[in-house]
PDB file of C-alpha atoms in Angstrom:
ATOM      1  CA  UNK A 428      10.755 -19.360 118.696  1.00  0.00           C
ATOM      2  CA  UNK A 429       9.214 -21.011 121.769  1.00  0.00           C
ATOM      3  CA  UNK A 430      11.111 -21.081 124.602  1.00  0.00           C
ATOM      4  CA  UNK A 431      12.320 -24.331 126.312  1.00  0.00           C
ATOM      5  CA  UNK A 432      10.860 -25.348 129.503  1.00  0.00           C
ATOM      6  CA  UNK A 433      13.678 -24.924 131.936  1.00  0.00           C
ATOM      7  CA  UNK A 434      11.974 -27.348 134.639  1.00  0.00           C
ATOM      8  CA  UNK A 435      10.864 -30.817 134.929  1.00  0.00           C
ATOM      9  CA  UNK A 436       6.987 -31.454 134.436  1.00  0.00           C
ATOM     10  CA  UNK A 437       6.596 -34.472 136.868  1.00  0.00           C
ATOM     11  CA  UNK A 438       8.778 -33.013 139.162  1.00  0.00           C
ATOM     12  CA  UNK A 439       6.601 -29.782 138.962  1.00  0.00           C
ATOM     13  CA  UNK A 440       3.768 -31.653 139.455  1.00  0.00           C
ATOM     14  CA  UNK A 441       5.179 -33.844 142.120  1.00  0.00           C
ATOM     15  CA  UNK A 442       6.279 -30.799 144.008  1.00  0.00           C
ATOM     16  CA  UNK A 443       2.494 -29.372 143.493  1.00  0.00           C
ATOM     17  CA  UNK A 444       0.713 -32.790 144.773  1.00  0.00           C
ATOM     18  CA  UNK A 445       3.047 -32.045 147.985  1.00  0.00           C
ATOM     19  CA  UNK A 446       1.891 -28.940 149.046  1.00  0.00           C
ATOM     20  CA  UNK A 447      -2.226 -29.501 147.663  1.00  0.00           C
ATOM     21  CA  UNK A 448      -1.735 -33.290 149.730  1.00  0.00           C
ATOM     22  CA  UNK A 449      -0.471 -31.073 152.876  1.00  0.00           C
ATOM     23  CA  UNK A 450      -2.732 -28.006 153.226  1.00  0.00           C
ATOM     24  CA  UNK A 451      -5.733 -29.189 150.539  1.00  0.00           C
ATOM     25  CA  UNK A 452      -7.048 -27.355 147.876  1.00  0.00           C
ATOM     26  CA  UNK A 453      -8.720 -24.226 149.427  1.00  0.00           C
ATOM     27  CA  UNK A 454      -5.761 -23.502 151.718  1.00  0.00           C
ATOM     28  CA  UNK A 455      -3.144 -23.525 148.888  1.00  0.00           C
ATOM     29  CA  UNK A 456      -2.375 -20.330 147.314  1.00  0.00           C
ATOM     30  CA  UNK A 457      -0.150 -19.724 144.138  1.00  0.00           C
ATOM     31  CA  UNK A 458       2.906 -18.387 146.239  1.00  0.00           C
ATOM     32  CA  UNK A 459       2.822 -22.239 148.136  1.00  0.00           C
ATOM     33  CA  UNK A 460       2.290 -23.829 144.473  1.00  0.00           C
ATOM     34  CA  UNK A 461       4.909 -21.399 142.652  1.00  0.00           C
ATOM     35  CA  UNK A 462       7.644 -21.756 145.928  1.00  0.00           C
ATOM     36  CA  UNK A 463       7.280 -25.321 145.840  1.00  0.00           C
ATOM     37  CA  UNK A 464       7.694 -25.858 142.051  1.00  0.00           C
ATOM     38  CA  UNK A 465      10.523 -23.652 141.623  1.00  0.00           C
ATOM     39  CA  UNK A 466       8.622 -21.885 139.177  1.00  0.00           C
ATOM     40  CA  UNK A 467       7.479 -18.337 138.398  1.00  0.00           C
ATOM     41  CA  UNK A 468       3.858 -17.713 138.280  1.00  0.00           C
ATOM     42  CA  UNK A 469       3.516 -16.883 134.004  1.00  0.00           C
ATOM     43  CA  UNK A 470       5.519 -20.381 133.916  1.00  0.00           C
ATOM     44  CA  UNK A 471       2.960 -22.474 135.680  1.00  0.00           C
ATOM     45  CA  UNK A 472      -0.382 -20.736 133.975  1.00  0.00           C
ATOM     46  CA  UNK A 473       1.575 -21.264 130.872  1.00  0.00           C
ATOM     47  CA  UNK A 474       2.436 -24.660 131.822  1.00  0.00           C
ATOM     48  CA  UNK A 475      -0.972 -25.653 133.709  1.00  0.00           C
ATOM     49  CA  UNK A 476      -3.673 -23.772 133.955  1.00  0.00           C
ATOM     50  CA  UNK A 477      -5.250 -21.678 136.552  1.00  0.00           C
ATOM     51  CA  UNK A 478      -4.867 -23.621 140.320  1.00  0.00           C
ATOM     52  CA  UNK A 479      -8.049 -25.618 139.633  1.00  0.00           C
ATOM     53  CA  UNK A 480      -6.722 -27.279 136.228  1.00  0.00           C
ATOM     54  CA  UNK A 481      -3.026 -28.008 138.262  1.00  0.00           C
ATOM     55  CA  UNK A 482      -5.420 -29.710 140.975  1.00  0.00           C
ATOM     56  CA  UNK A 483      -6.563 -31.544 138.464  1.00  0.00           C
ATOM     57  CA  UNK A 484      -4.015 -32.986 136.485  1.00  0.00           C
ATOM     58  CA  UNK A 485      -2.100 -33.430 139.829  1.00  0.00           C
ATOM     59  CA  UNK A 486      -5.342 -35.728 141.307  1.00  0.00           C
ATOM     60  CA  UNK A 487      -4.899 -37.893 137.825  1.00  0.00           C
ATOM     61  CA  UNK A 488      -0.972 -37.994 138.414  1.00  0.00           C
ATOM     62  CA  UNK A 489      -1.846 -39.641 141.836  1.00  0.00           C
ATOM     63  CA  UNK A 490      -4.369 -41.781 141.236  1.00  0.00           C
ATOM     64  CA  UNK A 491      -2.701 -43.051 138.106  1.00  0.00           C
ATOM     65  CA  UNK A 492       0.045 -43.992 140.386  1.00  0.00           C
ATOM     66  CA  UNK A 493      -2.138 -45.342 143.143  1.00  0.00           C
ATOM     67  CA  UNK A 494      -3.813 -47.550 141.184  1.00  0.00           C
ATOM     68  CA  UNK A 495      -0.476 -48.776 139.671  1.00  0.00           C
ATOM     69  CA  UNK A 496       0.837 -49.053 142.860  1.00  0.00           C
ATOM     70  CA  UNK A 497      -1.908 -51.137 144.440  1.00  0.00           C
ATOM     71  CA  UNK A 498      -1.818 -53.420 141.016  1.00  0.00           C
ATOM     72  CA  UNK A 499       1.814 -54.071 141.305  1.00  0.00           C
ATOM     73  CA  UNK A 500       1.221 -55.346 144.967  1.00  0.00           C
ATOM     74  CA  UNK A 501      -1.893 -57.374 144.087  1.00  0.00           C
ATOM     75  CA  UNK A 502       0.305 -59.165 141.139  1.00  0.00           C
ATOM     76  CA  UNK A 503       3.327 -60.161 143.121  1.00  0.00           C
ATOM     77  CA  UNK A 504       1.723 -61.902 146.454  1.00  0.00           C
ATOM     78  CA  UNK A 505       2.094 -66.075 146.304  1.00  0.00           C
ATOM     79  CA  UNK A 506      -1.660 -66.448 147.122  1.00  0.00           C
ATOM     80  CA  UNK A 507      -4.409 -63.788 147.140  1.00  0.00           C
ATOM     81  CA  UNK A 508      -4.931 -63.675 150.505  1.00  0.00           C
ATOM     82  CA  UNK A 509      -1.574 -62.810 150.828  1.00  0.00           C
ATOM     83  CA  UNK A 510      -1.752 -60.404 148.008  1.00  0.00           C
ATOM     84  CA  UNK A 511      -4.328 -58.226 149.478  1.00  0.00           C
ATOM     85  CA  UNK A 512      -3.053 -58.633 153.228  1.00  0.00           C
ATOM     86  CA  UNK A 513       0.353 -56.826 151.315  1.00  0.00           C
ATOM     87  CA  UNK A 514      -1.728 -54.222 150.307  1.00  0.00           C
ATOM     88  CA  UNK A 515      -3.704 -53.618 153.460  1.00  0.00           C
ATOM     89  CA  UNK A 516      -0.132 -53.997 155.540  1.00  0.00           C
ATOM     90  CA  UNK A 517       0.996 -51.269 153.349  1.00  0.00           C
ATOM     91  CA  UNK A 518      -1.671 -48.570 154.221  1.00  0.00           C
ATOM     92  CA  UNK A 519      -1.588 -49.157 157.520  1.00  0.00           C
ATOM     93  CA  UNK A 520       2.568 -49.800 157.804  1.00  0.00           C
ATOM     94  CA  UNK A 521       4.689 -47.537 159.894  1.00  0.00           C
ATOM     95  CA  UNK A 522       6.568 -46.922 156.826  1.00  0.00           C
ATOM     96  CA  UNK A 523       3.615 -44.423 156.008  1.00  0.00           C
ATOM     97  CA  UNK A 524       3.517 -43.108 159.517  1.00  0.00           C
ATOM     98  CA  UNK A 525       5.031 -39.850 157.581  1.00  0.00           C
ATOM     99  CA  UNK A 526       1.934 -39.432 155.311  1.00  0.00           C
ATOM    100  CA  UNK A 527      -0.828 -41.362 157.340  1.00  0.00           C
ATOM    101  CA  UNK A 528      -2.007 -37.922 158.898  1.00  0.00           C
ATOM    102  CA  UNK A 529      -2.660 -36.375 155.829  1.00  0.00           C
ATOM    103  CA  UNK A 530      -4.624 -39.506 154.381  1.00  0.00           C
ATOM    104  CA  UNK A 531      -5.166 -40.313 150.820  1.00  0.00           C
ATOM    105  CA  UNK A 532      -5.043 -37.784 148.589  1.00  0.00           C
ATOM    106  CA  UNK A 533      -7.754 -38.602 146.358  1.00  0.00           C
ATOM    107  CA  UNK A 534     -10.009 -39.381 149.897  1.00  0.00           C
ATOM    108  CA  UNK A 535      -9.230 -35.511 150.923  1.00  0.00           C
ATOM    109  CA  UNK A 536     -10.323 -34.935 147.666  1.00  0.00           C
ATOM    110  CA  UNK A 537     -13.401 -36.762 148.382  1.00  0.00           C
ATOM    111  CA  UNK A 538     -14.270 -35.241 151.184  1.00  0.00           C
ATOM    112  CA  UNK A 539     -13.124 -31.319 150.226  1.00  0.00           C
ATOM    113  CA  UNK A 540     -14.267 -31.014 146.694  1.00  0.00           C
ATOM    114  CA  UNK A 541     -16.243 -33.863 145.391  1.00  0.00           C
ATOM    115  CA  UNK A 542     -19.623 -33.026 147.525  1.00  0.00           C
ATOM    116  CA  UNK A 543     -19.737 -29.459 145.512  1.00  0.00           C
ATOM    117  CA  UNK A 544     -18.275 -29.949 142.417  1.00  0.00           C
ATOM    118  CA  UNK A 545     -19.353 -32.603 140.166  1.00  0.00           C
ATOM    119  CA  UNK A 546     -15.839 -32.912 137.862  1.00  0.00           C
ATOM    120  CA  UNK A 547     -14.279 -33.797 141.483  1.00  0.00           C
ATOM    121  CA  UNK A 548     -16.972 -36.166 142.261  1.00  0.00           C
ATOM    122  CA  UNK A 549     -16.762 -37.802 139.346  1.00  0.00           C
ATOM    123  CA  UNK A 550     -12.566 -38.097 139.454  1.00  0.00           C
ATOM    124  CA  UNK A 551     -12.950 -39.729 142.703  1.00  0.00           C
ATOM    125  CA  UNK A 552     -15.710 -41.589 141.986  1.00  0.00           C
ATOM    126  CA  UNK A 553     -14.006 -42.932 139.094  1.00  0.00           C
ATOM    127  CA  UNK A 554     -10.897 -43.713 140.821  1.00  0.00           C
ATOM    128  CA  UNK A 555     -12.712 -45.795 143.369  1.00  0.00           C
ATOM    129  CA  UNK A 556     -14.493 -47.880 140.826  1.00  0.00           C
ATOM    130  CA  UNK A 557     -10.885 -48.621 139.172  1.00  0.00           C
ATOM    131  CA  UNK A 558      -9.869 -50.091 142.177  1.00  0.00           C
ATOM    132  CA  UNK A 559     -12.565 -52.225 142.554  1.00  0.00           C
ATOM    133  CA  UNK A 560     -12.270 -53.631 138.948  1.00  0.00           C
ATOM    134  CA  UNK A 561      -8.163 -54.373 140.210  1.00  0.00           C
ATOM    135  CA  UNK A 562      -9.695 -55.945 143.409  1.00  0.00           C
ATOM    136  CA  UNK A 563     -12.141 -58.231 141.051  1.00  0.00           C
ATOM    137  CA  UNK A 564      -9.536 -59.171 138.661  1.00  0.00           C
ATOM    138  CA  UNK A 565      -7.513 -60.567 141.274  1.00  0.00           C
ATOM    139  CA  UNK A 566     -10.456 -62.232 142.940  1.00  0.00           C
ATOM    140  CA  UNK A 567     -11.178 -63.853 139.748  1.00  0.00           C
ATOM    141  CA  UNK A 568      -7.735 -65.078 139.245  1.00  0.00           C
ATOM    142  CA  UNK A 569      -8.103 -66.947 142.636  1.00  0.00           C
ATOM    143  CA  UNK A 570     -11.498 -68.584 141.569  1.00  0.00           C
ATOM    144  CA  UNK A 571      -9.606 -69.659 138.626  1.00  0.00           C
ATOM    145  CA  UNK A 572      -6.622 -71.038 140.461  1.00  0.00           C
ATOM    146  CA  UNK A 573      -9.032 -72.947 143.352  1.00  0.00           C
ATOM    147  CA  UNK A 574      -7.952 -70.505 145.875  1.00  0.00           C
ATOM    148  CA  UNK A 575     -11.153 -69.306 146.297  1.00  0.00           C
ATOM    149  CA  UNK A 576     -14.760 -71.121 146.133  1.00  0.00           C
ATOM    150  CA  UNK A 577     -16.004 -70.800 142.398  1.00  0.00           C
ATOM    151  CA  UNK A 578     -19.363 -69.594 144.179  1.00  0.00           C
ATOM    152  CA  UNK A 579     -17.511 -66.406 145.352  1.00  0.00           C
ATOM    153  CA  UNK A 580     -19.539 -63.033 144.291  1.00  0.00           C
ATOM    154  CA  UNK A 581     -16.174 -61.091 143.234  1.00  0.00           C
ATOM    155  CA  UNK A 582     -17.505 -58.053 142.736  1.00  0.00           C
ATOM    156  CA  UNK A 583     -19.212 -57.308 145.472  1.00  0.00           C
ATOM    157  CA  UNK A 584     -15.740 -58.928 147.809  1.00  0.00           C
ATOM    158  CA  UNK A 585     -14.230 -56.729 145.423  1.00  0.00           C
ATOM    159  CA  UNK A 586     -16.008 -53.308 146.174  1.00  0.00           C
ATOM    160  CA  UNK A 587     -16.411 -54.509 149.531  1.00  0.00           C
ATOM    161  CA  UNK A 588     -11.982 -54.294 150.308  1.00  0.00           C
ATOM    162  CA  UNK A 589     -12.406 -51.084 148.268  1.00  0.00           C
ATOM    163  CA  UNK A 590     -14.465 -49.473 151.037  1.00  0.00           C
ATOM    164  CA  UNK A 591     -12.368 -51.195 153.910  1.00  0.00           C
ATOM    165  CA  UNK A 592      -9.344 -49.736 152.404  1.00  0.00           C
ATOM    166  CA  UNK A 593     -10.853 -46.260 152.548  1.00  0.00           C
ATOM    167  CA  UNK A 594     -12.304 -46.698 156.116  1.00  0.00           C
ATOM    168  CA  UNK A 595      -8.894 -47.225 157.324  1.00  0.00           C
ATOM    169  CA  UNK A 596      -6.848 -44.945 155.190  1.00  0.00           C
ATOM    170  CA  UNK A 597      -8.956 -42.515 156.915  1.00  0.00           C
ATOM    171  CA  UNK A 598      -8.828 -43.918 160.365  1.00  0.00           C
ATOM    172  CA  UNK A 599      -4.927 -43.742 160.410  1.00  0.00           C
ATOM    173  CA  UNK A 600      -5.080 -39.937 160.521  1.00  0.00           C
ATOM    174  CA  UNK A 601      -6.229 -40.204 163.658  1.00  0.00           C
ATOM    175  CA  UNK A 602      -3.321 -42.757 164.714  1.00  0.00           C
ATOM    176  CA  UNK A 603      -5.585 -45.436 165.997  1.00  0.00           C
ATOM    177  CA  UNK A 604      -4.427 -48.679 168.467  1.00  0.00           C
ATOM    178  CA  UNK A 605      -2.554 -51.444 166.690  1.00  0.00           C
ATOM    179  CA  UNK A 606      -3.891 -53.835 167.684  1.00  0.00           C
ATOM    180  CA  UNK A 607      -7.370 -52.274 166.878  1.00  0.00           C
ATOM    181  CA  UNK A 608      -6.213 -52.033 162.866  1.00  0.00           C
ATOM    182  CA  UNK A 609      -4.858 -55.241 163.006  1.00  0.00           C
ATOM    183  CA  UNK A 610      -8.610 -56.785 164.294  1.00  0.00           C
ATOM    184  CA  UNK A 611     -10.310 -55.015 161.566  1.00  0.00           C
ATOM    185  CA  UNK A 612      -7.628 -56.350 158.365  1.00  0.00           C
ATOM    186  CA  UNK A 613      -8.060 -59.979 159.820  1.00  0.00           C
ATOM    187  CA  UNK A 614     -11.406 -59.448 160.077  1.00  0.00           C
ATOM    188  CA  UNK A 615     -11.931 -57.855 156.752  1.00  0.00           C
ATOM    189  CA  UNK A 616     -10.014 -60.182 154.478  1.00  0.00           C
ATOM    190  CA  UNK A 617     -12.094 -63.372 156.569  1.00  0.00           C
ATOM    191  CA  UNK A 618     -13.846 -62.942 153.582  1.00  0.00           C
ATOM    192  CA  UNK A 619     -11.284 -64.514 151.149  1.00  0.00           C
ATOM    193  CA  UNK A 620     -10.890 -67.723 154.021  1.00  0.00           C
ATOM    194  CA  UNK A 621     -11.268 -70.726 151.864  1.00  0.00           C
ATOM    195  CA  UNK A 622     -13.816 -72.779 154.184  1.00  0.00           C
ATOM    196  CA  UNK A 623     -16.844 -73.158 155.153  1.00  0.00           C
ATOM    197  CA  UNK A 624     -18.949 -70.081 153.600  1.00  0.00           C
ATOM    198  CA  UNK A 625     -22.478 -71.434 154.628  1.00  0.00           C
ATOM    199  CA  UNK A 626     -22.620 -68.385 157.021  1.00  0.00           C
ATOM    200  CA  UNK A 627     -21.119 -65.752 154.490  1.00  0.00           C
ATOM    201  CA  UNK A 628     -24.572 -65.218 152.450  1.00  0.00           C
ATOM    202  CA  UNK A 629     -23.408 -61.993 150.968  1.00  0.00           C
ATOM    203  CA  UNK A 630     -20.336 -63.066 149.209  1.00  0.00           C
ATOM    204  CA  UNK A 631     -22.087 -65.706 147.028  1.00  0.00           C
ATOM    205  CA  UNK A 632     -23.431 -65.644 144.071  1.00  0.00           C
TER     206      UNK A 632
END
């Protein structure tokens, strides 16, 4: 007979993504990962896999979410402007003051595992291009709608925010000047002004 789980799997994994988001993947051992779960040590490998495969499926638990997340916020703002200001006022809000130090999980990933590992690179990679195909879509919707000039190149706008929104998930780990982060959104999402665009070459078609 096979024996029941006696623990929650999200939970498990939630309580993993904790302690890999606060220490990273190197500096986690399977005494943080088993402490944290509330699990013994047979239970996880039985459960998940060595550390590397729990790293994994606890990366794709987060940026499943992310992305979710971001998509949910994108879909519920009156205008796109004020759709993607949302989202930017979200990663920079004091309401993340808790987690902005430790950054984005999926960027720590980035920048810890992805240059030597090519599953990693790939992950991230992958998660990066997802957001810019949410970024277009929403673009596109405001072509549609007459929001936004019809001769608007959406997917380079598109992968354009994507790397914005990395610069200054990154940049808030550092706890940078207000009004400094507030410059750089206005000045970022410019872009989606719906006026003259004679001097915005790059963003047309």
């Amino acid at each position: 007979m096979v024996r029941k789980r006696e623990f929650n799997t999200e939970e498990a994994l939630d309580a993993a993504m904790h302690v890999f988001w606060l220490k990273g993947f190197e500096a986690t051992s399977l005494t943080d990962l088993t402490t944290a779960m509330g699990i013994q040590r047979p239970s996880l490998y039985a459960a998940f896999g060595d550390k590397m495969e729990l790293f994994e499926l606890v990366l794709r638990r987060y940026t499943t979410l992310h992305a979710a997340q971001i998509r949910a916020m994108l879909g519920h703002g009156e205008s796109v402007r004020e759709a993607f200001r949302a989202v930017f006022d979200w990663i920079t809000s004091e309401e993340k003051k808790v987690t902005a130090s430790q950054g984005c999980f999926c960027i720590n990933t980035m920048v810890e595992l992805a240059p030597h590992d090519p599953k990693f690179a790939v992950l991230t990679r992958e998660h990066q291009m997802y957001l810019a195909v949410i970024f277009r879509e929403t673009l596109e919707k405001g072509r549609q709608n007459g929001e936004l000039p019809e001769e608007l190149n959406a997917g380079l706008v598109a992968q354009s925010l994507v790397v914005s929104m990395i610069g200054l998930t990154v940049l808030m780990k550092a706890g940078p000047d207000r009004s400094f982060i507030e410059q750089s959104i206005q000045a970022t999402l410019s872009v989606l002004n719906n006026s003259d665009h004679r001097n915005e070459p790059l963003i047309l078609k």
